[in-house]
Every structure is written in C-alpha cells, then in structure tokens.
Amino acid sequence: MGDTGEARALRAWVLCALLGITGLSGAQAAASASPASHLRCGWWQNPTPGNAWLHDRHGRWTVGSQGGAQAEGDWPSFTEAQWVRTNGFYGHGCACVRVVADARTQRVTHILSATAKPLAACRQDRHLREPPRPE
C-alpha cells in the first residue's frame, strides 16, 4: 500500500494534535524522538561571536562554530559573578547542560536545558581545567 498525500496529511495532523495535548514544543518533540540526552557539566566557553564549547571530563563538546553549525536551544544565562570576561563580553563560565550530541564527533545538536553554576563548582572539580585567559 502506497503512502498517499492524504495519509501523510492525516499523520501530520495527528502529530500536531498530540503535541498540543501533551504541551510539547516542536524542539522538545524533536529531542524526545532523538537519541538519548545527557547532562554535561563543565566550562562553557564563548570566546568570540558564534563560537561556543563545553569542556567536561569527557572532552570538548562543540556547541557552535562561527559561520557553521549551531546547536538548537538556549545557552546558559550567566550573571556577572558567574562569568569571566576574556574578550569584551565574551569569555567563559561554569554550566550544566542537558544535550543531545553526536558522541563520535562531540558535536552538540540540541540543548534541552542549561543552567549556569558558580565558578567555584568547576574550579573545585579536579577533572576540569579552567580555560586560560589571554594575555
């Protein structure tokens, strides 16, 4: 039995109705259908526009590359006390983010949640190294 346009339209309508009933946004629905998410905590680096990484105990996870791919979802919001400026407003802070990522390339595709943490949380973790400040 072929996949008719009517059948595709009906499936799309049912999916939209279910999303409305459950209150899931499109991003949440996509993430829930994606590979498993993981909570990653470490140094969030945003040294220049469009470039962002998270360095945790498992390595460097690319969140965005200037002129290239950017993960979907909101970045952590840092207070002045949680942020070390290294280049104007750019710099680094400590954060925990729940992400969907490609473990092979260590590229984050979706940020499901993001929480800024006190700098001390990362500084006290012996598995993490604070990014250097440019001289």
XYZ file of C-alpha atoms in Angstrom:
135
model
C 0.000 0.000 0.000
C 1.490 3.340 -1.080
C 1.862 6.392 1.134
C -0.732 8.824 -0.190
C -0.735 12.555 0.361
C -3.927 12.149 2.398
C -2.263 9.601 4.698
C 0.746 11.893 5.234
C -1.540 14.848 5.964
C -3.552 12.782 8.468
C -0.371 11.656 10.263
C 0.868 15.272 10.411
C -2.481 16.419 11.833
C -2.453 13.650 14.483
C 1.126 14.555 15.478
C 0.181 18.246 15.810
C -2.869 17.312 17.885
C -0.777 15.101 20.176
C 1.824 17.835 20.607
C -0.950 20.234 21.576
C -2.404 17.788 24.097
C 0.956 16.991 25.720
C 2.157 20.587 25.623
C 5.416 19.669 23.874
C 7.051 22.258 21.679
C 8.452 21.246 18.304
C 12.018 21.326 19.721
C 11.013 19.164 22.689
C 9.251 16.705 20.407
C 12.273 16.505 18.099
C 14.583 15.993 21.056
C 12.362 13.298 22.546
C 12.481 11.436 19.235
C 16.267 11.918 19.022
C 18.989 9.845 20.616
C 19.277 9.914 24.402
C 20.132 13.153 26.113
C 22.985 13.557 28.565
C 23.679 16.005 31.367
C 27.102 17.541 30.854
C 28.732 19.897 33.356
C 31.899 21.869 32.853
C 33.422 25.035 31.444
C 31.196 26.809 28.942
C 33.375 28.821 26.571
C 32.120 31.547 24.260
C 35.343 33.300 23.191
C 34.010 35.067 20.074
C 30.650 35.528 18.297
C 29.086 32.236 17.210
C 31.771 30.039 18.804
C 30.873 28.001 21.876
C 32.130 24.827 23.541
C 31.547 22.917 26.708
C 34.646 21.299 28.252
C 33.664 18.488 30.610
C 35.510 15.463 31.964
C 34.933 13.690 28.621
C 36.432 16.356 26.387
C 35.372 19.361 24.349
C 31.815 19.415 23.020
C 31.237 21.844 20.149
C 28.019 23.814 20.556
C 28.510 26.273 17.718
C 31.069 27.348 15.142
C 31.104 30.819 13.623
C 29.709 30.513 10.116
C 28.916 26.839 10.741
C 26.521 24.618 12.611
C 24.845 25.880 15.798
C 23.074 23.646 18.302
C 19.358 24.285 18.707
C 18.234 25.515 22.109
C 19.071 28.198 24.638
C 22.544 28.762 26.034
C 23.045 29.214 29.769
C 22.463 32.719 31.163
C 25.326 33.865 33.378
C 25.427 36.629 35.985
C 28.495 38.870 36.179
C 29.731 36.784 39.139
C 29.417 33.577 37.070
C 31.272 34.873 34.007
C 34.963 35.518 33.311
C 35.370 38.070 30.531
C 38.296 37.396 28.227
C 37.346 39.319 25.079
C 34.905 42.173 25.641
C 31.677 40.476 26.713
C 32.948 37.063 25.587
C 34.591 34.594 27.934
C 33.745 31.517 29.995
C 31.671 30.269 32.902
C 30.631 27.071 34.620
C 27.425 25.365 33.458
C 25.406 22.172 33.323
C 23.532 21.500 30.099
C 21.270 18.634 29.098
C 22.134 17.948 25.467
C 21.680 15.623 22.561
C 25.062 15.172 20.913
C 26.973 13.003 18.479
C 29.444 11.143 20.711
C 31.732 10.351 17.766
C 32.234 13.970 16.680
C 31.481 15.509 20.098
C 29.122 17.993 18.422
C 26.028 19.118 20.329
C 22.895 19.179 18.159
C 20.253 20.183 20.745
C 20.377 21.927 24.107
C 17.349 20.809 26.108
C 18.167 22.792 29.269
C 21.045 24.928 30.501
C 21.937 26.171 33.981
C 24.800 28.490 34.906
C 26.712 27.420 38.032
C 29.065 29.269 40.368
C 32.643 29.408 39.038
C 33.749 27.551 42.168
C 31.823 24.449 41.067
C 34.127 23.972 38.060
C 37.247 25.284 39.782
C 36.871 22.661 42.536
C 36.348 19.763 40.115
C 39.767 18.131 39.729
C 38.728 16.709 36.331
C 38.267 20.179 34.820
C 40.801 22.818 33.810
C 39.734 26.442 33.639
C 40.295 27.948 30.201
C 43.335 30.244 30.134
C 42.915 33.993 29.982
C 44.549 35.677 27.009
C 47.433 37.951 27.917
